[in-house]
Amino acid sequence: MSVGLAPDAPPTEAAVRPAGTVLLRRGRASMLVGRRATVATGALALVTLACVVGALVVGSSSIGVSDAVSALLGVGDRRADLLVWELRMPRVVAGLAAGGALGVAGLLTQTLADNRLATPDVLGVNQGAIVAIMVAVLGTDLAMLGAWWAGPIGAAAAAALVFAIAGGIGRHGLRLLVVGIALTTAMSSVIDVVLARQDLGLAGAVYTWTVGDLANGSVRSALPALIALAALAPALLVTARTLRLLRLGDATAAGLGVAVGRLHVRILLLAVVLAGTGVAVAGPVAFVALAAPVLAAGAVGPGRVPVVGAALVGAALVVAADTVGRVVAGPVEVPVGVVTSLLGGPFLLWVLLRQNRTEEVR
């Protein structure tokens, strides 16, 4: 009697599951969840919540946390109600919406160009949104809030121009950055010329917004960005799964079945809509689109594309910077864009030095 080799036993589910992940299954649907990414996202949500609480209680007239909570629950005194609901909560909501939109937009453009410096600020996307909104406001009777729709249009036009000059949508390294910086400089000059031709009052009001400002932030002004984030959330989460493959390189992603060309277009469309609506809410708040994806990626760990984390970090950065701007030079307020610019310079230097130690800036 001959004895054959026993067939190999099929690998168990635990054996093939990547380390550090948990399999969630309901019916026929299943999803792998990273432990570190889940914990980090929860921690970032708590940090964002802490920034919101700080924004509600800190200011020229400070209140206690318990007073703020009472006001939020509708059982606070009149002073706390006025500070929380009338003065601070509207700009907090606007800051959360603008920061979340700018953070995710930065993550998308960085992934698309495979370069941490390729943010909507640097690529001229934000400046395109500013020019479009200014044309809509100054050329008509529309208020800034009524012209929010011009932001995504201007952002899309600027992005199309940058990628067309650089050689198409995708990864073009240093050439893409140079074209973006040149376009940003040119459009900044156009903005200065347009403002110089306006009366002093209008020019001053618009200029403050062009550096990033939440003084007039409100729930109504935040609605476009909030709606954009909510409407695009399913597409963002689906796209995040293929973004991981795109980080392996276009050729590898194509070999794994990703339609790279269509993915590039989808990423760019998502980025310009979010950047344009974020700018419409608070102006081009500098360095948020750069810092949010970098900090979120450091928290969730390598190999992941932190869409939710970038939104949380961006929201926290804008709310925290706006709070600092309200109290640091009181009673004069420093625009949120000025605060982020002061903090963003050293952060940009840190990113460059850190990236130079690990890889050449592409």
CSV table of C-alpha atoms in Angstrom, one decimal:
chain,number,residue,atom,x,y,z
A,1,MET,CA,0.0,0.0,0.0
A,2,SER,CA,1.4,3.3,-1.0
A,3,VAL,CA,1.2,6.2,1.4
A,4,GLY,CA,0.7,9.7,-0.3
A,5,LEU,CA,1.5,13.0,1.2
A,6,ALA,CA,-1.5,14.6,3.0
A,7,PRO,CA,-2.7,17.8,1.3
A,8,ASP,CA,-1.6,21.0,3.0
A,9,ALA,CA,-4.2,22.4,5.4
A,10,PRO,CA,-5.7,25.7,4.2
A,11,PRO,CA,-4.2,28.7,6.1
A,12,THR,CA,-6.3,30.0,8.9
A,13,GLU,CA,-7.9,33.4,8.9
A,14,ALA,CA,-5.5,34.6,11.6
A,15,ALA,CA,-2.5,33.4,9.7
A,16,VAL,CA,-3.2,35.4,6.6
A,17,ARG,CA,-4.4,38.5,8.3
A,18,PRO,CA,-1.8,41.3,8.4
A,19,ALA,CA,-0.2,42.0,11.8
A,20,GLY,CA,-1.8,44.7,13.9
A,21,THR,CA,-5.2,44.4,12.3
A,22,VAL,CA,-8.6,43.3,13.4
A,23,LEU,CA,-11.2,41.7,11.0
A,24,LEU,CA,-14.7,43.1,11.4
A,25,ARG,CA,-17.4,41.0,9.7
A,26,ARG,CA,-21.1,41.4,9.4
A,27,GLY,CA,-22.8,38.9,7.1
A,28,ARG,CA,-20.9,38.7,3.8
A,29,ALA,CA,-19.3,42.1,4.4
A,30,SER,CA,-15.9,42.3,6.1
A,31,MET,CA,-13.3,45.0,6.8
A,32,LEU,CA,-9.8,45.0,8.2
A,33,VAL,CA,-9.2,47.7,10.8
A,34,GLY,CA,-5.7,48.6,12.0
A,35,ARG,CA,-5.4,48.8,15.8
A,36,ARG,CA,-2.9,51.6,15.8
A,37,ALA,CA,-4.8,53.7,13.3
A,38,THR,CA,-8.1,53.2,15.2
A,39,VAL,CA,-6.5,54.2,18.5
A,40,ALA,CA,-4.7,57.2,16.9
A,41,THR,CA,-7.9,58.4,15.2
A,42,GLY,CA,-9.7,58.3,18.5
A,43,ALA,CA,-6.9,60.2,20.2
A,44,LEU,CA,-7.0,62.9,17.4
A,45,ALA,CA,-10.8,63.2,17.9
A,46,LEU,CA,-10.2,63.8,21.6
A,47,VAL,CA,-7.5,66.5,20.7
A,48,THR,CA,-10.0,68.2,18.4
A,49,LEU,CA,-12.7,68.1,21.1
A,50,ALA,CA,-10.2,69.7,23.5
A,51,CYS,CA,-9.5,72.5,21.0
A,52,VAL,CA,-13.2,73.1,20.7
A,53,VAL,CA,-13.7,73.3,24.5
A,54,GLY,CA,-10.7,75.6,24.7
A,55,ALA,CA,-12.1,77.9,22.0
A,56,LEU,CA,-15.5,78.1,23.8
A,57,VAL,CA,-14.1,78.9,27.3
A,58,VAL,CA,-11.0,81.1,26.5
A,59,GLY,CA,-11.3,84.7,25.3
A,60,SER,CA,-11.4,88.3,26.5
A,61,SER,CA,-14.3,87.1,28.8
A,62,SER,CA,-13.4,83.6,29.9
A,63,ILE,CA,-15.9,81.2,31.3
A,64,GLY,CA,-15.5,77.8,33.1
A,65,VAL,CA,-15.9,74.5,31.3
A,66,SER,CA,-18.9,73.7,33.4
A,67,ASP,CA,-20.5,77.0,32.3
A,68,ALA,CA,-19.8,76.2,28.7
A,69,VAL,CA,-21.3,72.7,29.1
A,70,SER,CA,-24.4,74.2,30.7
A,71,ALA,CA,-24.8,76.6,27.9
A,72,LEU,CA,-24.4,73.8,25.3
A,73,LEU,CA,-27.1,71.8,27.2
A,74,GLY,CA,-29.4,74.8,27.2
A,75,VAL,CA,-29.3,75.4,31.0
A,76,GLY,CA,-26.6,78.0,31.2
A,77,ASP,CA,-27.0,81.6,32.3
A,78,ARG,CA,-27.5,84.5,29.9
A,79,ARG,CA,-23.8,85.5,29.8
A,80,ALA,CA,-22.6,82.0,29.1
A,81,ASP,CA,-25.3,81.5,26.4
A,82,LEU,CA,-24.2,84.7,24.7
A,83,LEU,CA,-20.5,83.8,24.7
A,84,VAL,CA,-21.0,80.2,23.6
A,85,TRP,CA,-23.9,80.3,21.2
A,86,GLU,CA,-23.7,83.8,19.8
A,87,LEU,CA,-20.0,84.7,19.7
A,88,ARG,CA,-17.7,81.6,19.8
A,89,MET,CA,-19.6,78.5,18.6
A,90,PRO,CA,-20.3,80.0,15.1
A,91,ARG,CA,-16.6,80.6,14.4
A,92,VAL,CA,-15.7,77.3,15.9
A,93,VAL,CA,-18.0,75.5,13.5
A,94,ALA,CA,-16.5,77.6,10.6
A,95,GLY,CA,-13.0,76.6,11.8
A,96,LEU,CA,-13.9,72.9,12.0
A,97,ALA,CA,-15.4,73.0,8.5
A,98,ALA,CA,-12.5,75.0,6.9
A,99,GLY,CA,-9.8,73.1,8.6
A,100,GLY,CA,-11.3,69.7,7.9
A,101,ALA,CA,-11.7,70.5,4.2
A,102,LEU,CA,-8.2,72.0,3.8
A,103,GLY,CA,-6.6,69.1,5.7
A,104,VAL,CA,-8.2,66.4,3.4
A,105,ALA,CA,-7.4,68.5,0.3
A,106,GLY,CA,-3.8,68.6,1.3
A,107,LEU,CA,-3.7,64.9,1.8
A,108,LEU,CA,-5.1,64.3,-1.6
A,109,THR,CA,-2.8,66.6,-3.5
A,110,GLN,CA,0.3,65.3,-1.6
A,111,THR,CA,-0.7,61.7,-2.5
A,112,LEU,CA,-1.4,62.6,-6.1
A,113,ALA,CA,1.9,64.3,-6.6
A,114,ASP,CA,3.8,61.9,-4.2
A,115,ASN,CA,5.3,64.9,-2.5
A,116,ARG,CA,4.6,66.4,0.9
A,117,LEU,CA,5.2,69.9,-0.3
A,118,ALA,CA,2.5,69.6,-3.1
A,119,THR,CA,-0.4,71.2,-1.2
A,120,PRO,CA,-3.2,73.4,-2.5
A,121,ASP,CA,-1.3,76.5,-1.1
A,122,VAL,CA,1.9,75.7,-3.1
A,123,LEU,CA,0.1,74.5,-6.3
A,124,GLY,CA,-1.9,77.8,-6.6
A,125,VAL,CA,-5.2,76.0,-6.0
A,126,ASN,CA,-6.1,78.2,-3.0
A,127,GLN,CA,-5.0,81.4,-4.9
A,128,GLY,CA,-7.2,80.4,-7.8
A,129,ALA,CA,-10.2,80.1,-5.4
A,130,ILE,CA,-9.4,83.5,-4.0
A,131,VAL,CA,-9.2,85.2,-7.4
A,132,ALA,CA,-12.5,83.6,-8.4
A,133,ILE,CA,-14.4,84.7,-5.3
A,134,MET,CA,-12.9,88.2,-5.5
A,135,VAL,CA,-14.1,88.5,-9.1
A,136,ALA,CA,-17.5,87.3,-8.1
A,137,VAL,CA,-17.8,89.7,-5.2
A,138,LEU,CA,-16.2,92.8,-6.7
A,139,GLY,CA,-17.9,92.3,-10.1
A,140,THR,CA,-21.4,91.9,-8.6
A,141,ASP,CA,-23.5,92.8,-5.6
A,142,LEU,CA,-22.8,89.4,-4.0
A,143,ALA,CA,-21.5,89.2,-0.4
A,144,MET,CA,-18.5,87.0,0.3
A,145,LEU,CA,-20.9,84.3,1.7
A,146,GLY,CA,-23.0,84.4,-1.5
A,147,ALA,CA,-20.0,83.9,-3.7
A,148,TRP,CA,-18.8,80.6,-2.1
A,149,TRP,CA,-19.6,78.7,-5.2
A,150,ALA,CA,-16.8,80.6,-7.1
A,151,GLY,CA,-14.2,78.9,-4.8
A,152,PRO,CA,-14.3,75.4,-6.3
A,153,ILE,CA,-14.5,76.8,-9.8
A,154,GLY,CA,-11.4,79.0,-9.3
A,155,ALA,CA,-9.6,76.1,-7.6
A,156,ALA,CA,-10.4,73.7,-10.4
A,157,ALA,CA,-9.3,76.2,-13.1
A,158,ALA,CA,-6.0,76.8,-11.3
A,159,ALA,CA,-5.3,73.1,-10.8
A,160,ALA,CA,-6.1,72.4,-14.4
A,161,LEU,CA,-3.6,75.1,-15.5
A,162,VAL,CA,-0.8,73.9,-13.2
A,163,PHE,CA,-1.1,70.2,-14.1
A,164,ALA,CA,-1.4,71.1,-17.8
A,165,ILE,CA,1.8,73.1,-17.8
A,166,ALA,CA,3.6,70.5,-15.7
A,167,GLY,CA,2.7,67.7,-18.1
A,168,GLY,CA,-0.6,66.2,-17.0
A,169,ILE,CA,-2.3,64.9,-13.9
A,170,GLY,CA,0.0,62.7,-11.8
A,171,ARG,CA,3.5,62.8,-10.5
A,172,HIS,CA,5.9,65.3,-12.0
A,173,GLY,CA,8.0,66.1,-8.9
A,174,LEU,CA,10.0,69.3,-8.9
A,175,ARG,CA,8.4,70.6,-12.1
A,176,LEU,CA,5.0,70.5,-10.6
A,177,LEU,CA,6.1,72.5,-7.6
A,178,VAL,CA,7.9,75.1,-9.7
A,179,VAL,CA,4.9,75.6,-11.9
A,180,GLY,CA,2.6,75.8,-8.8
A,181,ILE,CA,4.9,78.4,-7.1
A,182,ALA,CA,5.0,80.5,-10.2
A,183,LEU,CA,1.2,80.4,-10.6
A,184,THR,CA,0.8,81.2,-6.9
A,185,THR,CA,3.1,84.2,-7.2
A,186,ALA,CA,1.3,85.5,-10.3
A,187,MET,CA,-2.1,85.2,-8.9
A,188,SER,CA,-1.0,86.9,-5.6
A,189,SER,CA,0.1,89.8,-7.7
A,190,VAL,CA,-3.2,89.9,-9.4
A,191,ILE,CA,-5.0,89.9,-6.0
A,192,ASP,CA,-2.8,92.8,-4.8
A,193,VAL,CA,-3.5,94.9,-7.9
A,194,VAL,CA,-7.2,94.3,-7.6
A,195,LEU,CA,-7.2,95.3,-4.0
A,196,ALA,CA,-5.2,98.4,-4.7
A,197,ARG,CA,-7.9,99.6,-7.0
A,198,GLN,CA,-10.7,99.3,-4.3
A,199,ASP,CA,-11.7,101.9,-1.7
A,200,LEU,CA,-9.8,101.5,1.6
A,201,GLY,CA,-12.7,100.0,3.6
A,202,LEU,CA,-13.5,97.3,1.2
A,203,ALA,CA,-9.9,96.5,0.4
A,204,GLY,CA,-9.1,96.2,4.1
A,205,ALA,CA,-12.0,93.8,4.7
A,206,VAL,CA,-11.2,91.6,1.7
A,207,TYR,CA,-7.5,91.7,2.5
A,208,THR,CA,-8.0,90.3,6.0
A,209,TRP,CA,-10.0,87.4,4.4
A,210,THR,CA,-7.2,86.7,1.8
A,211,VAL,CA,-4.8,85.9,4.6
A,212,GLY,CA,-7.3,83.6,6.4
A,213,ASP,CA,-9.7,84.9,8.9
A,214,LEU,CA,-12.7,83.6,11.0
A,215,ALA,CA,-13.9,86.9,12.5
A,216,ASN,CA,-17.0,86.7,10.4
A,217,GLY,CA,-17.3,82.9,10.6
A,218,SER,CA,-20.7,81.5,11.1
A,219,VAL,CA,-22.6,78.3,10.8
A,220,ARG,CA,-24.2,79.6,7.6
A,221,SER,CA,-20.8,80.4,6.1
A,222,ALA,CA,-19.5,76.9,7.0
A,223,LEU,CA,-22.4,75.1,5.4
A,224,PRO,CA,-20.8,74.7,1.9
A,225,ALA,CA,-17.7,73.0,3.4
A,226,LEU,CA,-19.8,70.9,5.8
A,227,ILE,CA,-22.0,69.8,2.9
A,228,ALA,CA,-19.0,69.1,0.7
A,229,LEU,CA,-17.3,67.0,3.5
A,230,ALA,CA,-20.6,65.0,4.2
A,231,ALA,CA,-21.4,64.5,0.5
A,232,LEU,CA,-17.9,63.5,-0.5
A,233,ALA,CA,-17.2,61.3,2.6
A,234,PRO,CA,-18.2,58.0,0.9
A,235,ALA,CA,-16.1,58.8,-2.2
A,236,LEU,CA,-13.2,59.8,0.1
A,237,LEU,CA,-13.3,56.6,2.1
A,238,VAL,CA,-13.6,54.4,-1.0
A,239,THR,CA,-10.7,56.3,-2.7
A,240,ALA,CA,-8.6,56.0,0.5
A,241,ARG,CA,-8.3,52.2,-0.1
A,242,THR,CA,-6.8,52.7,-3.6
A,243,LEU,CA,-4.6,55.6,-2.4
A,244,ARG,CA,-2.6,53.1,-0.5
A,245,LEU,CA,-1.9,51.2,-3.7
A,246,LEU,CA,-1.0,54.5,-5.5
A,247,ARG,CA,1.7,55.1,-3.0
A,248,LEU,CA,3.5,52.0,-4.3
A,249,GLY,CA,3.9,53.8,-7.7
A,250,ASP,CA,1.7,54.2,-10.7
A,251,ALA,CA,3.1,51.1,-12.5
A,252,THR,CA,2.6,48.8,-9.4
A,253,ALA,CA,-0.9,50.2,-8.8
A,254,ALA,CA,-1.8,49.6,-12.5
A,255,GLY,CA,-0.4,46.1,-12.2
A,256,LEU,CA,-2.7,45.5,-9.2
A,257,GLY,CA,-5.8,46.5,-11.3
A,258,VAL,CA,-6.1,50.2,-10.4
A,259,ALA,CA,-7.3,52.4,-13.2
A,260,VAL,CA,-4.6,55.0,-12.5
A,261,GLY,CA,-5.7,57.7,-14.9
A,262,ARG,CA,-9.3,57.7,-13.6
A,263,LEU,CA,-8.0,57.6,-10.0
A,264,HIS,CA,-5.8,60.7,-10.7
A,265,VAL,CA,-8.8,62.6,-12.0
A,266,ARG,CA,-11.0,61.6,-9.1
A,267,ILE,CA,-8.4,62.6,-6.5
A,268,LEU,CA,-7.9,66.0,-8.2
A,269,LEU,CA,-11.7,66.7,-8.4
A,270,LEU,CA,-12.1,65.8,-4.7
A,271,ALA,CA,-9.2,68.0,-3.8
A,272,VAL,CA,-10.3,71.1,-5.7
A,273,VAL,CA,-13.8,70.9,-4.4
A,274,LEU,CA,-12.6,70.6,-0.8
A,275,ALA,CA,-9.9,73.3,-1.1
A,276,GLY,CA,-12.3,75.7,-2.9
A,277,THR,CA,-15.0,75.4,-0.2
A,278,GLY,CA,-12.5,75.5,2.6
A,279,VAL,CA,-11.1,78.8,1.2
A,280,ALA,CA,-14.6,80.2,0.8
A,281,VAL,CA,-15.3,79.7,4.5
A,282,ALA,CA,-12.1,81.1,6.1
A,283,GLY,CA,-9.8,82.2,3.3
A,284,PRO,CA,-6.5,80.4,2.5
A,285,VAL,CA,-5.4,79.5,6.0
A,286,ALA,CA,-1.7,78.8,5.4
A,287,PHE,CA,0.1,75.5,6.2
A,288,VAL,CA,-2.9,73.6,7.4
A,289,ALA,CA,-3.0,71.6,4.2
A,290,LEU,CA,0.7,70.8,4.7
A,291,ALA,CA,0.8,70.1,8.4
A,292,ALA,CA,-2.5,68.1,8.8
A,293,PRO,CA,-1.6,65.1,6.6
A,294,VAL,CA,2.0,64.9,7.9
A,295,LEU,CA,0.9,65.0,11.6
A,296,ALA,CA,-2.0,62.5,10.9
A,297,ALA,CA,0.3,60.1,9.0
A,298,GLY,CA,2.8,60.2,11.9
A,299,ALA,CA,0.0,59.3,14.3
A,300,VAL,CA,-1.6,56.4,12.4
A,301,GLY,CA,1.7,54.9,11.3
A,302,PRO,CA,3.3,54.1,8.0
A,303,GLY,CA,1.5,52.6,5.0
A,304,ARG,CA,-1.8,54.3,5.7
A,305,VAL,CA,-3.6,57.2,4.1
A,306,PRO,CA,-5.3,59.0,7.0
A,307,VAL,CA,-8.3,60.7,5.5
A,308,VAL,CA,-10.2,61.0,8.7
A,309,GLY,CA,-7.0,61.8,10.7
A,310,ALA,CA,-6.1,64.6,8.3
A,311,ALA,CA,-9.6,66.1,8.6
A,312,LEU,CA,-9.4,66.0,12.4
A,313,VAL,CA,-5.9,67.5,12.6
A,314,GLY,CA,-6.8,70.2,10.1
A,315,ALA,CA,-9.9,71.1,12.1
A,316,ALA,CA,-8.0,71.1,15.4
A,317,LEU,CA,-5.2,73.3,13.9
A,318,VAL,CA,-7.6,76.0,12.6
A,319,VAL,CA,-9.7,76.1,15.8
A,320,ALA,CA,-6.6,76.2,18.0
A,321,ALA,CA,-4.9,78.9,15.9
A,322,ASP,CA,-8.1,81.0,15.9
A,323,THR,CA,-8.2,80.8,19.7
A,324,VAL,CA,-4.6,81.9,20.0
A,325,GLY,CA,-5.2,84.8,17.6
A,326,ARG,CA,-8.2,86.0,19.7
A,327,VAL,CA,-6.3,86.1,23.0
A,328,VAL,CA,-2.6,86.6,22.3
A,329,ALA,CA,-2.8,90.3,21.4
A,330,GLY,CA,-6.1,91.2,23.0
A,331,PRO,CA,-8.2,93.2,22.5
A,332,VAL,CA,-6.9,93.2,18.9
A,333,GLU,CA,-7.5,89.9,17.1
A,334,VAL,CA,-4.8,88.3,15.0
A,335,PRO,CA,-6.2,86.6,11.9
A,336,VAL,CA,-6.0,82.8,12.0
A,337,GLY,CA,-4.0,82.7,8.8
A,338,VAL,CA,-1.3,84.9,10.4
A,339,VAL,CA,-1.0,82.6,13.4
A,340,THR,CA,-0.7,79.5,11.2
A,341,SER,CA,1.9,81.2,9.0
A,342,LEU,CA,4.0,82.0,12.1
A,343,LEU,CA,3.8,78.4,13.2
A,344,GLY,CA,4.0,77.0,9.7
A,345,GLY,CA,7.4,78.4,8.8
A,346,PRO,CA,9.3,76.3,11.4
A,347,PHE,CA,7.1,73.3,10.6
A,348,LEU,CA,7.9,73.5,6.9
A,349,LEU,CA,11.7,73.7,7.7
A,350,TRP,CA,11.3,70.6,10.0
A,351,VAL,CA,9.5,68.7,7.1
A,352,LEU,CA,12.3,69.6,4.7
A,353,LEU,CA,15.0,68.5,7.0
A,354,ARG,CA,13.2,65.3,8.0
A,355,GLN,CA,12.5,64.4,4.4
A,356,ASN,CA,16.1,65.1,3.4
A,357,ARG,CA,17.3,62.6,6.0
A,358,THR,CA,15.1,59.9,4.6
A,359,GLU,CA,14.7,60.6,0.9
A,360,GLU,CA,15.4,63.1,-1.7
A,361,VAL,CA,12.6,65.7,-2.2
A,362,ARG,CA,11.0,64.7,-5.4
